[in-house]
Coordinates of C-alpha atoms and ligand atoms in Angstrom, one line a residue:
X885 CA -14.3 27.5 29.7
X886 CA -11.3 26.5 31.7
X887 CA -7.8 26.9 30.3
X888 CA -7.2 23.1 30.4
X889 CA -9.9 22.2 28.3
X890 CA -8.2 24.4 25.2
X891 CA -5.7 23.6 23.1
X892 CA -3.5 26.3 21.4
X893 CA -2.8 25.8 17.7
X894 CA 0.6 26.7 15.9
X895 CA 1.0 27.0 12.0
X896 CA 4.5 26.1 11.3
X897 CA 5.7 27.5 7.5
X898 CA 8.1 25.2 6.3
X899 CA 7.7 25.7 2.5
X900 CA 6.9 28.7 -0.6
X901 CA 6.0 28.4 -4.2
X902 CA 5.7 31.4 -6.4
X903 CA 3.1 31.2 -8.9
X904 CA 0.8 33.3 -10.7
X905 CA -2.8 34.0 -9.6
X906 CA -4.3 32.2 -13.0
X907 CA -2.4 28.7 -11.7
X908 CA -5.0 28.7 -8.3
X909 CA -8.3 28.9 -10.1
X910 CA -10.4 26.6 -12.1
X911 CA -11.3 29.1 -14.9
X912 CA -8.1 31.0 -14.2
X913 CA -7.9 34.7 -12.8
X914 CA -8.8 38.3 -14.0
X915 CA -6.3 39.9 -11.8
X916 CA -2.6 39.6 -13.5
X917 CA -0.6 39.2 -10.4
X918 CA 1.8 36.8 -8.2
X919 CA -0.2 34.8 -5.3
X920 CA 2.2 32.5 -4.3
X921 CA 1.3 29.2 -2.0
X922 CA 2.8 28.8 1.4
X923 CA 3.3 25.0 2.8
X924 CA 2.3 24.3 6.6
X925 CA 2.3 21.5 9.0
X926 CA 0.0 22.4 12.4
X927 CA 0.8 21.8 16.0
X928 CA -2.2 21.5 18.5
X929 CA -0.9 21.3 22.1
X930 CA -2.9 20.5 25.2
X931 CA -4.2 18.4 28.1
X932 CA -0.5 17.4 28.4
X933 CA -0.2 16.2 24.5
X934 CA 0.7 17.4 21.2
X935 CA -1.3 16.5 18.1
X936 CA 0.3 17.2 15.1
X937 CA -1.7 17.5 11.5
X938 CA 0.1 17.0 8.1
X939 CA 3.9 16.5 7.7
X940 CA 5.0 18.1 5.0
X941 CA 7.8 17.4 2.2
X942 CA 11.2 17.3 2.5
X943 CA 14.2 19.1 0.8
X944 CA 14.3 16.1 -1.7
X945 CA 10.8 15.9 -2.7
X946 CA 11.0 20.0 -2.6
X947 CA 13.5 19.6 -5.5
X948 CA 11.4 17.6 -7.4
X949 CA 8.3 19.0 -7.1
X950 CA 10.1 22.8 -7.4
X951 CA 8.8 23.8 -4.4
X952 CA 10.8 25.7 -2.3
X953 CA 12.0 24.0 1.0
X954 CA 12.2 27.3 3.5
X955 CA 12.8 25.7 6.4
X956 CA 13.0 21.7 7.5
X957 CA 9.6 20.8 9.7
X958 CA 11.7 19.4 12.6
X959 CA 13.5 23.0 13.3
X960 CA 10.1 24.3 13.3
X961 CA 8.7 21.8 15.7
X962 CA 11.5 22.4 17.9
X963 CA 11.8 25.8 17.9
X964 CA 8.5 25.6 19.8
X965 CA 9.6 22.8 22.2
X966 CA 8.2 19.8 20.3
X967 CA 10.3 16.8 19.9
X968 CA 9.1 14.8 16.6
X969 CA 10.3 11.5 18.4
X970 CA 7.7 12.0 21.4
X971 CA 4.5 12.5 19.2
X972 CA 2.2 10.2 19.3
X973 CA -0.6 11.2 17.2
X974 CA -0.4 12.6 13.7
X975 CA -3.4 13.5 11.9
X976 CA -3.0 13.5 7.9
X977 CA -5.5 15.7 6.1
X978 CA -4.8 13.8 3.0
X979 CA -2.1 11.8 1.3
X980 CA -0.5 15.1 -1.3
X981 CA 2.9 14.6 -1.8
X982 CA 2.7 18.2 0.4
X983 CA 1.1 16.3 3.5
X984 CA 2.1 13.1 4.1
X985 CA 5.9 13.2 3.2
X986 CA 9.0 13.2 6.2
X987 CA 7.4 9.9 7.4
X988 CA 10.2 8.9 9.9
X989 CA 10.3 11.6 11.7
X990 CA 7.6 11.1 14.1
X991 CA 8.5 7.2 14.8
X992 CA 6.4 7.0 17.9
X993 CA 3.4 8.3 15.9
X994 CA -0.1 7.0 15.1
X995 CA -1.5 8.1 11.8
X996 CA -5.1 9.3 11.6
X997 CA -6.6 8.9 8.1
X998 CA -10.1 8.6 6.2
X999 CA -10.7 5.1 5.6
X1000 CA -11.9 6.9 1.8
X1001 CA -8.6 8.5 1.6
X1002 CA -6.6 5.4 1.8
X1003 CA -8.9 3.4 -0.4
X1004 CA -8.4 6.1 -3.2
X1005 CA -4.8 6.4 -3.2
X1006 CA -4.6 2.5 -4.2
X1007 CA -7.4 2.3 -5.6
X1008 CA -8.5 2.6 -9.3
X1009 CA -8.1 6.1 -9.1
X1010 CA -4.7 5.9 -9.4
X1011 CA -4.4 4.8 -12.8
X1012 CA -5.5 8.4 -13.9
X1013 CA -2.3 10.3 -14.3
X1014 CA -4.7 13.5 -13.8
X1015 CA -5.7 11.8 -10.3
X1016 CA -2.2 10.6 -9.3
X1017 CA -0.4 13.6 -10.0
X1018 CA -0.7 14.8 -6.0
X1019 CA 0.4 11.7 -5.0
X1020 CA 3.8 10.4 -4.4
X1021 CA 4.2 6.8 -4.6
X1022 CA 6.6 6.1 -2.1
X1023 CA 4.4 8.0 0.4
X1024 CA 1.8 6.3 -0.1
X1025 CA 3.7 2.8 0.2
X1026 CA 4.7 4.3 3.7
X1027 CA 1.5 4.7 5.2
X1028 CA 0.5 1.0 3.9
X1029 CA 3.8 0.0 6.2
X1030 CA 2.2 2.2 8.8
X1031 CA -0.9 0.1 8.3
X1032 CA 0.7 -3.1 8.6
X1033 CA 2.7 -2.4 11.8
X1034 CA -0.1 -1.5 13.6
X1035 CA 0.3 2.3 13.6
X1036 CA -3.0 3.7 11.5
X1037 CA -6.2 4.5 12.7
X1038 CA -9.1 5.0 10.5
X1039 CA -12.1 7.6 10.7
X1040 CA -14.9 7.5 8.8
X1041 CA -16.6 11.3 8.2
X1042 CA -16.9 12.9 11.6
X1043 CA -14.7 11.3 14.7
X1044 CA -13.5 12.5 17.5
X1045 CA -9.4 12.6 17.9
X1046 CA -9.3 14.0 21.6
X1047 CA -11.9 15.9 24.0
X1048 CA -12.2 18.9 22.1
X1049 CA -10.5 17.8 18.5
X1050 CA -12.6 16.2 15.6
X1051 CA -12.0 15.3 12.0
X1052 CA -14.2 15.9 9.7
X1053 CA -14.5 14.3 5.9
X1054 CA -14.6 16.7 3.6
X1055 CA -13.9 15.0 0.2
X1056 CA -13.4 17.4 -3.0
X1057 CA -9.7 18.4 -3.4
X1058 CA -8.9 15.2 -2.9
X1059 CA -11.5 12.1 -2.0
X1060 CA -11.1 11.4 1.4
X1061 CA -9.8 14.8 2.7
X1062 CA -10.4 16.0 6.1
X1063 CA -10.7 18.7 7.9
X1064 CA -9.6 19.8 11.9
X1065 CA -11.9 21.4 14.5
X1066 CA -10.1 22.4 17.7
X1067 CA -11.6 24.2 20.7
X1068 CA -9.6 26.9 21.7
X1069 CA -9.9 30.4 24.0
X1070 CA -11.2 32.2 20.9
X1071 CA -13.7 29.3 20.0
X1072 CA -13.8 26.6 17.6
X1073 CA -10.8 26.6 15.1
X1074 CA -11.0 24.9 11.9
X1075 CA -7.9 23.8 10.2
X1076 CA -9.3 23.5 6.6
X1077 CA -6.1 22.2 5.4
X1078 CA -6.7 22.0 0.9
X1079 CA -10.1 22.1 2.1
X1080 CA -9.7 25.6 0.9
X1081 CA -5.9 26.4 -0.1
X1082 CA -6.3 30.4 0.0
X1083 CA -8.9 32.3 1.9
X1084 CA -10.4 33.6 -1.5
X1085 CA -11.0 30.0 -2.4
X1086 CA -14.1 29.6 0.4
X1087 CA -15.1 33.7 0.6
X1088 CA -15.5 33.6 -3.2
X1089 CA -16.6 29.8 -3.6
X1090 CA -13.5 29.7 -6.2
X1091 CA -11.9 25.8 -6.5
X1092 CA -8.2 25.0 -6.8
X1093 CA -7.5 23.0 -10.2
X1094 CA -6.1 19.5 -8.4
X1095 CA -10.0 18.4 -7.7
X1096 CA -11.3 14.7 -7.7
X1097 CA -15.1 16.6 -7.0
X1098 CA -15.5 20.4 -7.4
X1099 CA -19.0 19.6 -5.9
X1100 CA -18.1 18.4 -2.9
X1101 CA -15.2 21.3 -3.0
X1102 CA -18.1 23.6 -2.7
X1103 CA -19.9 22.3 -0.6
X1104 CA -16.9 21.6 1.7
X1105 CA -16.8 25.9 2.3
X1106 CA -20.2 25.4 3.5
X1107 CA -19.1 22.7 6.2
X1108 CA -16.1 24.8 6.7
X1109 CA -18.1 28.0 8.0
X1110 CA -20.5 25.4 10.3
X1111 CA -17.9 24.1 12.4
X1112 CA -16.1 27.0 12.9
X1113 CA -17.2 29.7 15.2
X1114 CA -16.7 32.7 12.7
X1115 CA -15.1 32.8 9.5
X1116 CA -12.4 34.1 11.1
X1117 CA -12.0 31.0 12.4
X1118 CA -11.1 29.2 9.6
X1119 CA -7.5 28.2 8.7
X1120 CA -6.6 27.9 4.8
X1121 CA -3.6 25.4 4.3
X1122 CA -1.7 27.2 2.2
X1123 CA -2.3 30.9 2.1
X1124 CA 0.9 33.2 3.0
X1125 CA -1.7 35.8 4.6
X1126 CA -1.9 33.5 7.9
X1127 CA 1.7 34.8 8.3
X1128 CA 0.3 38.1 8.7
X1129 CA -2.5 37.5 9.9
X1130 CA -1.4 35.9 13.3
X1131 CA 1.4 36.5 16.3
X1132 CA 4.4 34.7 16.3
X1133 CA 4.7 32.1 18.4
X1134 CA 7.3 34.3 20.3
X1135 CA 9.9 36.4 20.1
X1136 CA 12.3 35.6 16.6
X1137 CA 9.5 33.1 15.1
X1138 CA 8.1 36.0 12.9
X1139 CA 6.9 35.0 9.9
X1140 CA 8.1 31.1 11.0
X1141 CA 5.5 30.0 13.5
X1142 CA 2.5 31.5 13.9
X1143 CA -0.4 31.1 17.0
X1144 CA -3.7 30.3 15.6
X1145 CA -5.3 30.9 18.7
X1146 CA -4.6 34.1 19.4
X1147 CA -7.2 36.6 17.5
X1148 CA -6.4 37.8 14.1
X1149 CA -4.9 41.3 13.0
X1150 CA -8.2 42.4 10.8
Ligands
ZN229 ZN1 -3.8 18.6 -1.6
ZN230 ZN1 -1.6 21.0 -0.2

């Protein structure tokens, strides 16, 4: 496998929410203790481009939601050479207030999106304030701009994004959520993104509380562990172990940036 037909991945932290252990479980937790939830957006860089999956929140919506705002995504971003304003693809996982928010900052952009999840954030589904609550609705009125001026493209379950980057549909957490495989020079790296929030959620087939299907939640681990070479392959979208588990990016970006494909600390 030639270097050029790789891509290194970056996890950029950008946000923290503490919260007991009980809050990330249907049916709660035994263990009494803190796991908090770290927010990411991902960088994939290669073949001369940058792909860049989910966008965050920003300090506003932070505030609303009480979520803690650590650092703004753009800093991150730059702080490993990308410029927001020369992206030109962005992949969204799924439309979460914690995904799809900071939507000027990549004007150049293309959005790449589940024809399902669109359809079920203005759909029906939306008149459930048990369904809604993930959603924001000025986010989604921003992609349906997107739409209109010609700057969404639409996948249907498995696609390919870029020689050696798919999505794949997932559903579950929320219906149309998808799911990242990139080739890299450890193998094939998913980025599960809420496709499993912690690594506990797929190692112990355990399901996060905001669920349209726990079903397909479950069955989303097993897709998970097939497209990725190991599980150590496998990128949870909000667990503050990937901190840990990973090098910096370089030098100063401890606990900021992080290189996904670089091998693991066991
Ligand atoms: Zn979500
Ligand atoms: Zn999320």
């Amino acid at each position: 496998m030639a270097d050029d037909e790789t891509y290194e991945i970056y996890a950029v932290h950008y946000g923290h929410h503490d919260r007991p252990s009980s809050a990330n479980y249907i049916g709660g937790d035994v263990h009494d203790i803190l796991q908090p939830l770290d927010y990411y957006v991902w960088a994939i860089i290669g073949r001369g481009r940058t792909y860049i999956l989910d966008t965050g929140f920003d300090a506003a919506m932070g505030k609303k939601r009480q979520r803690t705002l650590v650092r703004p995504i753009p800093d991150g971003l730059k702080a490993i050479g990308i410029a927001p304003e020369r992206v030109e693809d962005v992949i969204v996982s799924h439309l979460h207030y914690d995904h799809t928010g900071n939507y000027d900052i990549f004007p150049r952009a293309k959005y790449h999106l589940q024809d399902t999840e669109m359809a079920y954030a203005t759909g029906r589904c939306m008149c459930r304030s048990f369904l809604k609550m993930p959603f924001e609705e000025e986010d989604v009125v921003a992609m349906v701009r997107k739409l209109f001026a010609g700057r969404v493209a639409f996948h249907d379950g498995t696609d390919e994004i870029a020689p050696g980057i798919t999505v794949h549909k997932i559903g579950g957490h929320s219906k149309g959520l998808q799911c990242v495989r990139v080739k890299t020079r450890r193998g094939y790296v998913v980025l599960a993104a809420d496709a499993t929030h912690l690594y506990k959620h797929f190692e112990e087939g355990r399901v996060f509380p905001t669920t349209y299907n726990p079903a397909e939640v479950l069955e989303g681990y097993d897709t998970l562990r097939k497209l990725a070479t190991s599980p150590a392959h496998i990128i949870p979208g909000h667990d503050p172990d990937v901190l840990r588990r990973y090098p910096a990016a370089k030098a100063g970006l401890e606990g900021w940036v992080v290189r996904l494909d670089a091998d693991p600390r066991q």
